[in-house]
mmCIF file of C-alpha atoms in Angstrom:
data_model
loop_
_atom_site.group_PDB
_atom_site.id
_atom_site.type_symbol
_atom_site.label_atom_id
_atom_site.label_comp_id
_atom_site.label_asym_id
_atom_site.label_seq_id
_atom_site.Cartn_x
_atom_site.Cartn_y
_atom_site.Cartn_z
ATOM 1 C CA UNK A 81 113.150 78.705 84.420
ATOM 2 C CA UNK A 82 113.502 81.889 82.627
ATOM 3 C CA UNK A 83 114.608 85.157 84.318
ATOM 4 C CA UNK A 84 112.241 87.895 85.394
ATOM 5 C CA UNK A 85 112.334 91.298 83.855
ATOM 6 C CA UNK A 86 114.061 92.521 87.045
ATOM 7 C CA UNK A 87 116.425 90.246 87.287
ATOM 8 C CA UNK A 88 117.204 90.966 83.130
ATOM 9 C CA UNK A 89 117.751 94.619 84.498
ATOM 10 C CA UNK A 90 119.779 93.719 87.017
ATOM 11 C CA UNK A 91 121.961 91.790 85.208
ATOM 12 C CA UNK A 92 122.455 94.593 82.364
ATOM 13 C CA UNK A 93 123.165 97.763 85.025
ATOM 14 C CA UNK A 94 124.918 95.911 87.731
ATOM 15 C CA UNK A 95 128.384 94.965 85.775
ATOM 16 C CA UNK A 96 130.802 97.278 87.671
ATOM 17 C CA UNK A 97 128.433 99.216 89.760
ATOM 18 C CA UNK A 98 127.740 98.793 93.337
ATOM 19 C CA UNK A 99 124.178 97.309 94.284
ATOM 20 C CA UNK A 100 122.012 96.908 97.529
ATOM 21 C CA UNK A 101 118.589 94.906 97.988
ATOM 22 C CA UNK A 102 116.171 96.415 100.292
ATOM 23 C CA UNK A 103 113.990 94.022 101.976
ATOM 24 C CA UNK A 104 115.264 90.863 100.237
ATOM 25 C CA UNK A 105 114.963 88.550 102.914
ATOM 26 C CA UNK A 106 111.350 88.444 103.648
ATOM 27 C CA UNK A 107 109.082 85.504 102.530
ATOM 28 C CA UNK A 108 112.159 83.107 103.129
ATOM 29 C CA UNK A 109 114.571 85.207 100.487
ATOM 30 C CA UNK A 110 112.193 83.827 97.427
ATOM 31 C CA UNK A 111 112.687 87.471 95.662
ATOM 32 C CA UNK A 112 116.398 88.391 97.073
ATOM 33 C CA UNK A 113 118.236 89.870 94.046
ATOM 34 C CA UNK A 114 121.813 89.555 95.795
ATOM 35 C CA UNK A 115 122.689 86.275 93.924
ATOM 36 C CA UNK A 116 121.920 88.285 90.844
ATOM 37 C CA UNK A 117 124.031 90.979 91.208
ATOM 38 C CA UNK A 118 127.018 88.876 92.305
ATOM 39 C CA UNK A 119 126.520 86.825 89.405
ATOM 40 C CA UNK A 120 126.331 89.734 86.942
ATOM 41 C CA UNK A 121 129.935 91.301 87.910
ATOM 42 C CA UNK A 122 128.736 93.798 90.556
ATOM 43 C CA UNK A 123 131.827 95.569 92.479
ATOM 44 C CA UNK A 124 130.394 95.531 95.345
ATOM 45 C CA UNK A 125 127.060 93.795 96.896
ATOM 46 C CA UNK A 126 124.827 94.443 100.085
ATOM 47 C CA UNK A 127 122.110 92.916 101.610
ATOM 48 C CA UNK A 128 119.913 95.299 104.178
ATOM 49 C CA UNK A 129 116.417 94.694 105.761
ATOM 50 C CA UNK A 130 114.429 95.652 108.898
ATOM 51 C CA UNK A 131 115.075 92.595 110.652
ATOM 52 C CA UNK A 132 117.742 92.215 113.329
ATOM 53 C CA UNK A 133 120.169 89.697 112.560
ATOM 54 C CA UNK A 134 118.966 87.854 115.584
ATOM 55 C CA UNK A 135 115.776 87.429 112.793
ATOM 56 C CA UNK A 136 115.747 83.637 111.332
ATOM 57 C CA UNK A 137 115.013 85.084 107.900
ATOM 58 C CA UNK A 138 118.708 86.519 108.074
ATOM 59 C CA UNK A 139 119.893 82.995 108.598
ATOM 60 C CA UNK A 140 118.105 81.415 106.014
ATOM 61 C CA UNK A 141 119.050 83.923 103.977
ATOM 62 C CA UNK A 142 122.435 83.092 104.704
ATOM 63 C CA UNK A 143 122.224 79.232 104.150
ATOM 64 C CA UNK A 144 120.437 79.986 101.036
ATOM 65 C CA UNK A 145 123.652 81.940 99.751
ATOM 66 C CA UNK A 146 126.092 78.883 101.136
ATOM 67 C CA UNK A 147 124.203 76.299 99.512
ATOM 68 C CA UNK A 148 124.353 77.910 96.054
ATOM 69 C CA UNK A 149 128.089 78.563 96.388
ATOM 70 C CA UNK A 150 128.312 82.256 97.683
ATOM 71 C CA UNK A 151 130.486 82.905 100.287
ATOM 72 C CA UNK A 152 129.576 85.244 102.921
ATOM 73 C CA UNK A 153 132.403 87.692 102.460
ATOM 74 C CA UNK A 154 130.941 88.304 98.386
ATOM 75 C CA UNK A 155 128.264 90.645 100.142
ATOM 76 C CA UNK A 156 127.602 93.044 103.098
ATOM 77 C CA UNK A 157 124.575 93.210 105.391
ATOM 78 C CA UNK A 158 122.963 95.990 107.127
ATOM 79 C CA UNK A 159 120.464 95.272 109.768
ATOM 80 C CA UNK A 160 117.251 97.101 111.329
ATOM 81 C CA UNK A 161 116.919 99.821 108.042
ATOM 82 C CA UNK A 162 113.685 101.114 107.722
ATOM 83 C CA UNK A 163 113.308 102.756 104.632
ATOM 84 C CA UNK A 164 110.364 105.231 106.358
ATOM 85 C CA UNK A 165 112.752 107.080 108.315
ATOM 86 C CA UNK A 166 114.197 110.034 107.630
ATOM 87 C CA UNK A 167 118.315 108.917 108.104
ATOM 88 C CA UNK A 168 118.461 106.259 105.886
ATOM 89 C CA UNK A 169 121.462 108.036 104.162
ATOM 90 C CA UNK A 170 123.026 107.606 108.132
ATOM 91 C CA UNK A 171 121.888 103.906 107.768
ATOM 92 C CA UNK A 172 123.548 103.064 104.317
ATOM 93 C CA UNK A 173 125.755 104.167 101.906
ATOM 94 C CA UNK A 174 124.804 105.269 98.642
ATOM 95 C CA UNK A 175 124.977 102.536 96.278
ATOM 96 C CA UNK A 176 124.739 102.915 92.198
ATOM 97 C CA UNK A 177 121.846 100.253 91.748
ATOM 98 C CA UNK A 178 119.074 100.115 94.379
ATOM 99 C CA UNK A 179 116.667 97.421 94.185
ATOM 100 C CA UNK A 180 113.017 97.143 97.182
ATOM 101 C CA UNK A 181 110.426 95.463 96.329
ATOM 102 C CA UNK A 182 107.502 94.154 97.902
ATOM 103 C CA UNK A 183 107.647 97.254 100.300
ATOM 104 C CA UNK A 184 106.204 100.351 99.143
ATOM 105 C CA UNK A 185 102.387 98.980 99.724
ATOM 106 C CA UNK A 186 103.086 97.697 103.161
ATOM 107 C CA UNK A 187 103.988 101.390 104.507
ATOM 108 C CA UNK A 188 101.710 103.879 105.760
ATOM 109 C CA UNK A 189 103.142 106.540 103.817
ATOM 110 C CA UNK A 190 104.756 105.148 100.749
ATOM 111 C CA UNK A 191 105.971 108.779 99.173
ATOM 112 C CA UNK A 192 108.268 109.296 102.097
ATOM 113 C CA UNK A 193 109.446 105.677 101.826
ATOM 114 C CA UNK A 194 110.241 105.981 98.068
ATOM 115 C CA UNK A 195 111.908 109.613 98.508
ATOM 116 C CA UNK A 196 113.551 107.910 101.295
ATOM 117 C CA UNK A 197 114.975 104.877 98.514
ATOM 118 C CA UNK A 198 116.153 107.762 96.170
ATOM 119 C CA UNK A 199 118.041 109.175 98.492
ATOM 120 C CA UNK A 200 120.498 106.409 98.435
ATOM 121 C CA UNK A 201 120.428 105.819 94.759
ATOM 122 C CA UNK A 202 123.333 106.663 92.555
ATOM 123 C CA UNK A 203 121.608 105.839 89.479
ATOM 124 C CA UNK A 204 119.536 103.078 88.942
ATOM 125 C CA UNK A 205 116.237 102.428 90.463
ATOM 126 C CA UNK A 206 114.463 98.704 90.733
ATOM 127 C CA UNK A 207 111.276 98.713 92.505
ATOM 128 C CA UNK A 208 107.575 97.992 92.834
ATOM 129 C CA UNK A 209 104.164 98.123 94.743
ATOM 130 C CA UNK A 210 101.121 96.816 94.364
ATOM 131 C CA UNK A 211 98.942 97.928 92.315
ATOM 132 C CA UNK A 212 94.996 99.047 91.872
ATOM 133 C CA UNK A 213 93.470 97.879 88.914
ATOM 134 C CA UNK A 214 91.847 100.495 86.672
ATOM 135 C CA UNK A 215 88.506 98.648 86.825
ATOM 136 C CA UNK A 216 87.689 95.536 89.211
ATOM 137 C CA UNK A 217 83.952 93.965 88.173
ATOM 138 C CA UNK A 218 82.090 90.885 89.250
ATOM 139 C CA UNK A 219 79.043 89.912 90.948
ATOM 140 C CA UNK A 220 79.703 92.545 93.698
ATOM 141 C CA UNK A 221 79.812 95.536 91.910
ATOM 142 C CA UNK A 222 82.413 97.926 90.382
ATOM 143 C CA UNK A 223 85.398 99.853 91.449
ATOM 144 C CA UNK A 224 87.152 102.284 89.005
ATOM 145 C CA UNK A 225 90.434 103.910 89.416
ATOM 146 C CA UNK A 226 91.065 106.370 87.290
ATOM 147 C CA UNK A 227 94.776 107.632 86.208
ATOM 148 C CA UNK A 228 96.560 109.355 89.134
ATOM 149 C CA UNK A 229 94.370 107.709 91.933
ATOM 150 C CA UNK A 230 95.386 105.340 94.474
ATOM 151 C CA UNK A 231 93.228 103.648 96.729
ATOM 152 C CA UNK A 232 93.503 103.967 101.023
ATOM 153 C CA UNK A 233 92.316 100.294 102.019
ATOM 154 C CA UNK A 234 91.704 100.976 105.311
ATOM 155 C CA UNK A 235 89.001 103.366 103.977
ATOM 156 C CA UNK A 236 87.521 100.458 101.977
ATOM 157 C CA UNK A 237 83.500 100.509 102.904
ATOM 158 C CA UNK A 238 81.715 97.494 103.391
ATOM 159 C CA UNK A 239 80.646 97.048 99.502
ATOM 160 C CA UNK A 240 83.856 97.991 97.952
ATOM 161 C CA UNK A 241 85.284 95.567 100.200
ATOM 162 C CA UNK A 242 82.889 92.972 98.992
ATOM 163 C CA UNK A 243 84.354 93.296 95.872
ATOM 164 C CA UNK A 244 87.897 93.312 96.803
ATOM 165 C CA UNK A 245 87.730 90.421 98.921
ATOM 166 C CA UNK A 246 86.074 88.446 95.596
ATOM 167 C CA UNK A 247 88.484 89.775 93.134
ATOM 168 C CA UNK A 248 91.712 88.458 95.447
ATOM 169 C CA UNK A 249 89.526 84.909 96.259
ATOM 170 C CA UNK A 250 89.856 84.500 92.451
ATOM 171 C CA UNK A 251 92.843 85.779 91.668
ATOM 172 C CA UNK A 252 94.986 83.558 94.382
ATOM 173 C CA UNK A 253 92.607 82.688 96.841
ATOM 174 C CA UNK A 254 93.238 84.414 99.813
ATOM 175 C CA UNK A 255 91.417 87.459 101.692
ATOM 176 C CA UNK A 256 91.757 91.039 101.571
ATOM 177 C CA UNK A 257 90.234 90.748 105.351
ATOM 178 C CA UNK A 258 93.538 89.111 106.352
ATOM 179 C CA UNK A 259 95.710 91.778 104.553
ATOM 180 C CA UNK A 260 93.861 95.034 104.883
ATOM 181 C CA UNK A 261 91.981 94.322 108.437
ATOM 182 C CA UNK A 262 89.178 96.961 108.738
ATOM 183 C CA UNK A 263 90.369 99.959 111.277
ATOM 184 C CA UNK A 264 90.642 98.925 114.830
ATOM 185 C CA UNK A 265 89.832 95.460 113.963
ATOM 186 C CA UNK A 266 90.044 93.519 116.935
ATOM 187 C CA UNK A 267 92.729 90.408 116.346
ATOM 188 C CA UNK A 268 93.441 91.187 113.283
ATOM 189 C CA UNK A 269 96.183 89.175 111.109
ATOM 190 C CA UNK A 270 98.111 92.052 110.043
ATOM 191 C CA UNK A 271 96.678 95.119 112.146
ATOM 192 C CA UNK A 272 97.463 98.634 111.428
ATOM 193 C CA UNK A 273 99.468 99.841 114.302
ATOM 194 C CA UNK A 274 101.251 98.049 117.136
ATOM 195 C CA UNK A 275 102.665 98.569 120.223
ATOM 196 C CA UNK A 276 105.937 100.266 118.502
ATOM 197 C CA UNK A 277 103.883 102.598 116.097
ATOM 198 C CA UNK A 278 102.330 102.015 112.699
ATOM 199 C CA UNK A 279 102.803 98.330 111.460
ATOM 200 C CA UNK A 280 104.265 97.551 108.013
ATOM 201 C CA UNK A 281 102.390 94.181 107.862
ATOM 202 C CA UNK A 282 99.135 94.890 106.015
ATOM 203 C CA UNK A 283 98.468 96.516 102.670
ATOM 204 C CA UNK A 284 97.965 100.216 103.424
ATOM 205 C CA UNK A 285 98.056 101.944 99.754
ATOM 206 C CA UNK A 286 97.371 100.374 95.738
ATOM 207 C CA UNK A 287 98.185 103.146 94.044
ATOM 208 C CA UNK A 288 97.214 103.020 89.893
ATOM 209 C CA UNK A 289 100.108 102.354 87.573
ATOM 210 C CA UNK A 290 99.738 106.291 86.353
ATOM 211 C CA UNK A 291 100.096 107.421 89.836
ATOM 212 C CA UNK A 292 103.313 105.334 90.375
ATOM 213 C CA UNK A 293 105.258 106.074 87.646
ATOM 214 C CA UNK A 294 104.531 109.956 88.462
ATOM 215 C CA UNK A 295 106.124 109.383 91.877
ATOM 216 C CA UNK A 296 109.329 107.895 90.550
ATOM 217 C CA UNK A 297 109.286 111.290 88.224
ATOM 218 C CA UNK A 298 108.967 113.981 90.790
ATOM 219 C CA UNK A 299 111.856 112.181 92.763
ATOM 220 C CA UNK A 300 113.995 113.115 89.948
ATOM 221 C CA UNK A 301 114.170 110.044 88.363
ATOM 222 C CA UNK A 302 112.878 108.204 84.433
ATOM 223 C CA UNK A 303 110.883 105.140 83.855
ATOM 224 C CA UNK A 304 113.289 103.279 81.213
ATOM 225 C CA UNK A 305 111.228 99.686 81.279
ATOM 226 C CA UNK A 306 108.321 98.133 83.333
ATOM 227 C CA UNK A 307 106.393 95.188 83.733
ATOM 228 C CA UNK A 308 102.907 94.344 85.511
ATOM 229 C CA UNK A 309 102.837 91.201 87.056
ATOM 230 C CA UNK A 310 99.181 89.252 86.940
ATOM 231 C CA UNK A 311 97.760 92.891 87.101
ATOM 232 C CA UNK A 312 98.773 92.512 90.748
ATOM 233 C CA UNK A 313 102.068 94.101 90.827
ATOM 234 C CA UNK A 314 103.891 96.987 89.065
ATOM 235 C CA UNK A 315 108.067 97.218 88.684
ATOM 236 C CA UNK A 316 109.739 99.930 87.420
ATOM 237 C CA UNK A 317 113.429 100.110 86.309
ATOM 238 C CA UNK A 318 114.391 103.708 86.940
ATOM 239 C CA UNK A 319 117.039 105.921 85.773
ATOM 240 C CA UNK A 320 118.049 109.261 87.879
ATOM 241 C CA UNK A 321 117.669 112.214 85.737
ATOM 242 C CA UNK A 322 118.365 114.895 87.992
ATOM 243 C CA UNK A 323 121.359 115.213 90.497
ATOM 244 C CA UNK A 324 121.274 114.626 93.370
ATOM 245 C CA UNK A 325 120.380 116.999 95.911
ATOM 246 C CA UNK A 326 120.958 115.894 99.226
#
């Protein structure tokens, strides 16, 4: 099998540098990039995620590692970090390569989140959301996106989400319903808020591809390659151009 664009950036940055993967456990470690980095010559190499260690995805996160023949002391892990808070530099070091993904669209307020991510970047940046085609057409209608937009799915009305709900039944075949619940929708799959605040389950934000790469720009840093998966999902490798300032 042939190796993603990320994982190609990861393996030309990480030689050397220090790297940490936000988030790499979830959906049973399928997209954890600490293997990568291990392999590539990395100096040093951390794991961190929301989940306590108590969390089953931590210890099959673990097993995966043993049974492809990384020990356990070739990387550190960092438990309960959510990237939405404001002492995430108190929560981790700073690390020189900084890879999240499959994050930014589950968060209520993904500019926080990403300014959050910078924060503990040295230099290099390896991340992605989900992303809001700039047209979606079929039999339901049409919704446009233009550049710099982003689209609030909780604010989805009843024929946009027609649309949406077709255009993901196509695509892979599951429902927008069951990943952007309408507001206040009673036993919902992945509801908005829970008893310990706002829930990063559902899909909150698809923000267009223009409006993404701004974000990574006003946090100070450069888009140096990218890649759109299935015109689903957006990843950026980003390069800090301004020091840091905090």
């Amino acid at each position: 099998m042939s190796e993603s664009p990320p994982e190609a950036w990861i393996r030309a940055v990480v030689p050397g540098q220090s790297f940490v993967d936000i988030g790499g456990i979830g959906e049973w470690s399928c997209n954890e990039r600490v293997s990568g980095a291990i392999n590539a010559g990395a100096s040093h190499v951390a794991m961190a995620d929301i989940q306590p260690f108590t969390s089953d995805y931590w210890t099959f996160f673990h097993n995966k590692m043993a049974g492809i023949g990384i020990d356990r002391s070739q990387y550190d892990c960092h438990e309960r970090v959510d990237i939405t808070r404001s002492d995430l530099p108190e929560q981790l070091p700073r690390f020189d390569v900084l890879h999240s993904t499959g994050i930014l669209y589950h968060v209520a307020d993904p500019v926080t989140a990403l300014y959050n991510l910078t924060r503990i970047t040295g230099q290099w940046l390896i991340t992605n959301t989900v992303i809001m085609p700039a047209r979606v057409e079929n039999e339901f209608g049409t919704i446009e996106c233009p550049d710099g937009m982003a689209f609030l799915l909780p604010a989805m009305s009843e024929p946009q989400r027609d649309i949406m709900r077709q255009h993901y039944k196509t695509k892979f075949g599951w429902s927008i319903d069951d990943t952007a619940p309408r507001p206040q929708q009673t036993g919902a799959m992945m509801p908005h808020r829970t008893e310990q605040g706002l829930s990063c389950w559902p899909y909150w934000w698809l923000l267009s591809i223009p409006a993404f790469r701004a974000l990574v720009n006003v946090m100070g840093f450069a888009v140096r390659d990218e890649y759109t998966w299935e015109d689903h999902a957006h990843f950026l490798l980003c390069e800090r151009v301004d020091p840091i300032k905090d």
